Amino acid sequence: MPEKIRVVVNEDKCYLCGGCAGVCPTLAINVSPSRWEFFQDKCIYCRICITACPVGALSAEPLEVGE
């Protein structure tokens, strides 16, 4: 099983293109014209979104026990 992570966005780099949301197999990311949202309960820890970001605005943080 992959390491459990939380996907974090660097808002200074992200320009809300939606590339990450477009590749997420579980729709754990929503991008609107004004903001980026991550839904932890939908994430399967695949990191596809992190790889897909054209500007490197996404990163992974390990989840603490109980999160």
CSV table of N, CA and C in Angstrom, one decimal:
chain,number,residue,atom,x,y,z
A,1,MET,N,0.8,-1.2,0.0
A,1,MET,CA,0.0,0.0,0.0
A,1,MET,C,0.9,1.2,0.0
A,2,PRO,N,0.5,2.2,-0.8
A,2,PRO,CA,1.4,3.5,-0.9
A,2,PRO,C,1.3,4.2,0.5
A,3,GLU,N,2.4,5.0,0.7
A,3,GLU,CA,2.4,5.8,1.9
A,3,GLU,C,1.3,6.8,1.9
A,4,LYS,N,0.6,6.9,3.0
A,4,LYS,CA,-0.5,7.9,3.1
A,4,LYS,C,0.0,9.3,3.2
A,5,ILE,N,-0.5,10.1,2.3
A,5,ILE,CA,0.0,11.5,2.2
A,5,ILE,C,-1.1,12.5,2.2
A,6,ARG,N,-0.8,13.7,2.4
A,6,ARG,CA,-1.7,14.9,2.1
A,6,ARG,C,-1.1,15.7,1.0
A,7,VAL,N,-1.8,16.0,0.0
A,7,VAL,CA,-1.3,16.8,-1.1
A,7,VAL,C,-1.5,18.3,-0.7
A,8,VAL,N,-0.4,19.0,-0.9
A,8,VAL,CA,-0.3,20.4,-0.5
A,8,VAL,C,0.0,21.3,-1.7
A,9,VAL,N,-0.7,22.4,-1.8
A,9,VAL,CA,-0.5,23.3,-3.0
A,9,VAL,C,0.3,24.5,-2.5
A,10,ASN,N,1.3,24.9,-3.3
A,10,ASN,CA,2.0,26.2,-3.1
A,10,ASN,C,1.2,27.2,-3.9
A,11,GLU,N,0.5,28.0,-3.2
A,11,GLU,CA,-0.4,29.0,-3.9
A,11,GLU,C,0.3,30.1,-4.6
A,12,ASP,N,1.6,30.3,-4.3
A,12,ASP,CA,2.4,31.2,-5.1
A,12,ASP,C,2.8,30.7,-6.5
A,13,LYS,N,2.8,29.4,-6.6
A,13,LYS,CA,3.2,28.8,-7.9
A,13,LYS,C,1.9,28.4,-8.7
A,14,CYS,N,0.9,28.0,-8.1
A,14,CYS,CA,-0.3,27.5,-8.7
A,14,CYS,C,-1.1,28.6,-9.5
A,15,TYR,N,-1.3,28.3,-10.8
A,15,TYR,CA,-2.1,29.3,-11.5
A,15,TYR,C,-3.5,28.7,-11.9
A,16,LEU,N,-3.9,27.7,-11.1
A,16,LEU,CA,-5.3,27.1,-11.3
A,16,LEU,C,-5.6,26.6,-12.7
A,17,CYS,N,-4.7,25.9,-13.3
A,17,CYS,CA,-4.9,25.4,-14.6
A,17,CYS,C,-5.8,24.2,-14.6
A,18,GLY,N,-5.9,23.5,-13.5
A,18,GLY,CA,-6.8,22.3,-13.4
A,18,GLY,C,-6.1,21.0,-13.9
A,19,GLY,N,-4.9,21.0,-14.3
A,19,GLY,CA,-4.2,19.8,-14.8
A,19,GLY,C,-4.2,18.7,-13.7
A,20,CYS,N,-4.0,19.1,-12.5
A,20,CYS,CA,-4.0,18.1,-11.4
A,20,CYS,C,-5.4,17.4,-11.2
A,21,ALA,N,-6.4,18.3,-11.3
A,21,ALA,CA,-7.8,17.7,-11.1
A,21,ALA,C,-8.2,16.9,-12.3
A,22,GLY,N,-7.7,17.2,-13.4
A,22,GLY,CA,-8.0,16.4,-14.6
A,22,GLY,C,-7.5,15.0,-14.7
A,23,VAL,N,-6.4,14.8,-13.9
A,23,VAL,CA,-5.8,13.4,-13.9
A,23,VAL,C,-6.1,12.6,-12.7
A,24,CYS,N,-6.7,13.2,-11.7
A,24,CYS,CA,-7.0,12.5,-10.5
A,24,CYS,C,-8.1,11.5,-10.7
A,25,PRO,N,-7.8,10.2,-10.4
A,25,PRO,CA,-8.7,9.1,-10.7
A,25,PRO,C,-9.9,9.1,-9.8
A,26,THR,N,-9.8,9.8,-8.6
A,26,THR,CA,-10.9,9.7,-7.6
A,26,THR,C,-11.6,11.1,-7.4
A,27,LEU,N,-11.2,12.0,-8.2
A,27,LEU,CA,-11.8,13.4,-8.1
A,27,LEU,C,-11.5,14.0,-6.7
A,28,ALA,N,-10.3,13.8,-6.2
A,28,ALA,CA,-10.0,14.3,-4.9
A,28,ALA,C,-9.6,15.8,-5.0
A,29,ILE,N,-9.5,16.4,-6.2
A,29,ILE,CA,-9.1,17.8,-6.3
A,29,ILE,C,-10.1,18.5,-7.1
A,30,ASN,N,-10.5,19.7,-6.7
A,30,ASN,CA,-11.4,20.5,-7.4
A,30,ASN,C,-10.7,21.9,-7.6
A,31,VAL,N,-10.7,22.3,-8.9
A,31,VAL,CA,-10.0,23.6,-9.2
A,31,VAL,C,-11.1,24.5,-9.8
A,32,SER,N,-11.3,25.7,-9.2
A,32,SER,CA,-12.2,26.7,-9.8
A,32,SER,C,-11.4,27.9,-10.2
A,33,PRO,N,-12.0,28.9,-10.8
A,33,PRO,CA,-11.2,30.1,-11.2
A,33,PRO,C,-10.6,30.8,-10.0
A,34,SER,N,-11.1,30.6,-8.8
A,34,SER,CA,-10.5,31.4,-7.7
A,34,SER,C,-9.8,30.5,-6.6
A,35,ARG,N,-9.9,29.2,-6.7
A,35,ARG,CA,-9.3,28.4,-5.6
A,35,ARG,C,-9.1,26.9,-6.0
A,36,TRP,N,-8.2,26.3,-5.2
A,36,TRP,CA,-7.9,24.9,-5.3
A,36,TRP,C,-8.3,24.2,-4.0
A,37,GLU,N,-9.0,23.0,-4.2
A,37,GLU,CA,-9.5,22.3,-3.0
A,37,GLU,C,-9.0,20.8,-3.1
A,38,PHE,N,-8.6,20.3,-2.0
A,38,PHE,CA,-8.2,18.9,-1.9
A,38,PHE,C,-9.1,18.2,-0.9
A,39,PHE,N,-9.6,17.0,-1.3
A,39,PHE,CA,-10.5,16.2,-0.5
A,39,PHE,C,-9.8,14.9,0.0
A,40,GLN,N,-9.2,15.0,1.2
A,40,GLN,CA,-8.4,13.9,1.7
A,40,GLN,C,-9.1,12.6,1.7
A,41,ASP,N,-10.4,12.6,2.0
A,41,ASP,CA,-11.2,11.3,2.1
A,41,ASP,C,-11.3,10.6,0.7
A,42,LYS,N,-11.0,11.3,-0.4
A,42,LYS,CA,-11.1,10.7,-1.7
A,42,LYS,C,-9.7,10.2,-2.2
A,43,CYS,N,-8.7,10.7,-1.6
A,43,CYS,CA,-7.3,10.5,-2.1
A,43,CYS,C,-6.9,9.0,-1.9
A,44,ILE,N,-6.3,8.4,-3.0
A,44,ILE,CA,-5.8,7.0,-2.9
A,44,ILE,C,-4.2,7.0,-2.9
A,45,TYR,N,-3.6,8.2,-2.7
A,45,TYR,CA,-2.2,8.4,-2.5
A,45,TYR,C,-1.4,8.0,-3.7
A,46,CYS,N,-1.9,8.1,-4.9
A,46,CYS,CA,-1.2,7.7,-6.1
A,46,CYS,C,-0.2,8.7,-6.6
A,47,ARG,N,-0.3,10.0,-6.2
A,47,ARG,CA,0.6,11.1,-6.5
A,47,ARG,C,0.6,11.5,-8.0
A,48,ILE,N,-0.4,11.0,-8.7
A,48,ILE,CA,-0.5,11.4,-10.1
A,48,ILE,C,-0.6,12.9,-10.3
A,49,CYS,N,-1.4,13.5,-9.4
A,49,CYS,CA,-1.6,15.0,-9.5
A,49,CYS,C,-0.3,15.7,-9.3
A,50,ILE,N,0.6,15.2,-8.4
A,50,ILE,CA,1.9,15.9,-8.2
A,50,ILE,C,2.7,15.9,-9.4
A,51,THR,N,2.8,14.7,-10.1
A,51,THR,CA,3.5,14.5,-11.3
A,51,THR,C,3.0,15.4,-12.4
A,52,ALA,N,1.7,15.5,-12.5
A,52,ALA,CA,1.0,16.2,-13.6
A,52,ALA,C,1.2,17.7,-13.6
A,53,CYS,N,1.4,18.3,-12.4
A,53,CYS,CA,1.5,19.8,-12.3
A,53,CYS,C,2.6,20.3,-13.1
A,54,PRO,N,2.3,21.2,-14.1
A,54,PRO,CA,3.3,21.7,-15.0
A,54,PRO,C,4.3,22.7,-14.3
A,55,VAL,N,3.9,23.2,-13.2
A,55,VAL,CA,4.8,24.2,-12.5
A,55,VAL,C,5.3,23.7,-11.2
A,56,GLY,N,5.1,22.5,-10.8
A,56,GLY,CA,5.6,21.9,-9.6
A,56,GLY,C,5.0,22.6,-8.3
A,57,ALA,N,3.7,22.9,-8.4
A,57,ALA,CA,3.0,23.6,-7.3
A,57,ALA,C,2.5,22.6,-6.2
A,58,LEU,N,2.5,21.3,-6.5
A,58,LEU,CA,2.0,20.4,-5.6
A,58,LEU,C,3.1,19.6,-4.9
A,59,SER,N,2.9,19.3,-3.6
A,59,SER,CA,3.9,18.4,-2.9
A,59,SER,C,3.1,17.5,-2.0
A,60,ALA,N,3.8,16.5,-1.5
A,60,ALA,CA,3.2,15.5,-0.5
A,60,ALA,C,3.8,15.7,0.8
A,61,GLU,N,2.9,15.6,1.8
A,61,GLU,CA,3.3,15.6,3.2
A,61,GLU,C,2.8,14.3,3.8
A,62,PRO,N,3.6,13.6,4.6
A,62,PRO,CA,3.1,12.4,5.3
A,62,PRO,C,1.9,12.7,6.2
A,63,LEU,N,1.0,11.8,6.2
A,63,LEU,CA,-0.1,12.0,7.2
A,63,LEU,C,0.3,11.5,8.6
A,64,GLU,N,-0.1,12.1,9.6
A,64,GLU,CA,0.2,11.7,10.9
A,64,GLU,C,-0.8,10.6,11.3
A,65,VAL,N,-0.4,9.7,12.2
A,65,VAL,CA,-1.3,8.7,12.7
A,65,VAL,C,-2.6,9.3,13.2
A,66,GLY,N,-3.7,8.7,12.7
A,66,GLY,CA,-5.0,9.2,13.1
A,66,GLY,C,-5.6,10.2,12.1
A,67,GLU,N,-4.9,10.7,11.2
A,67,GLU,CA,-5.4,11.7,10.2
A,67,GLU,C,-6.2,10.9,9.1
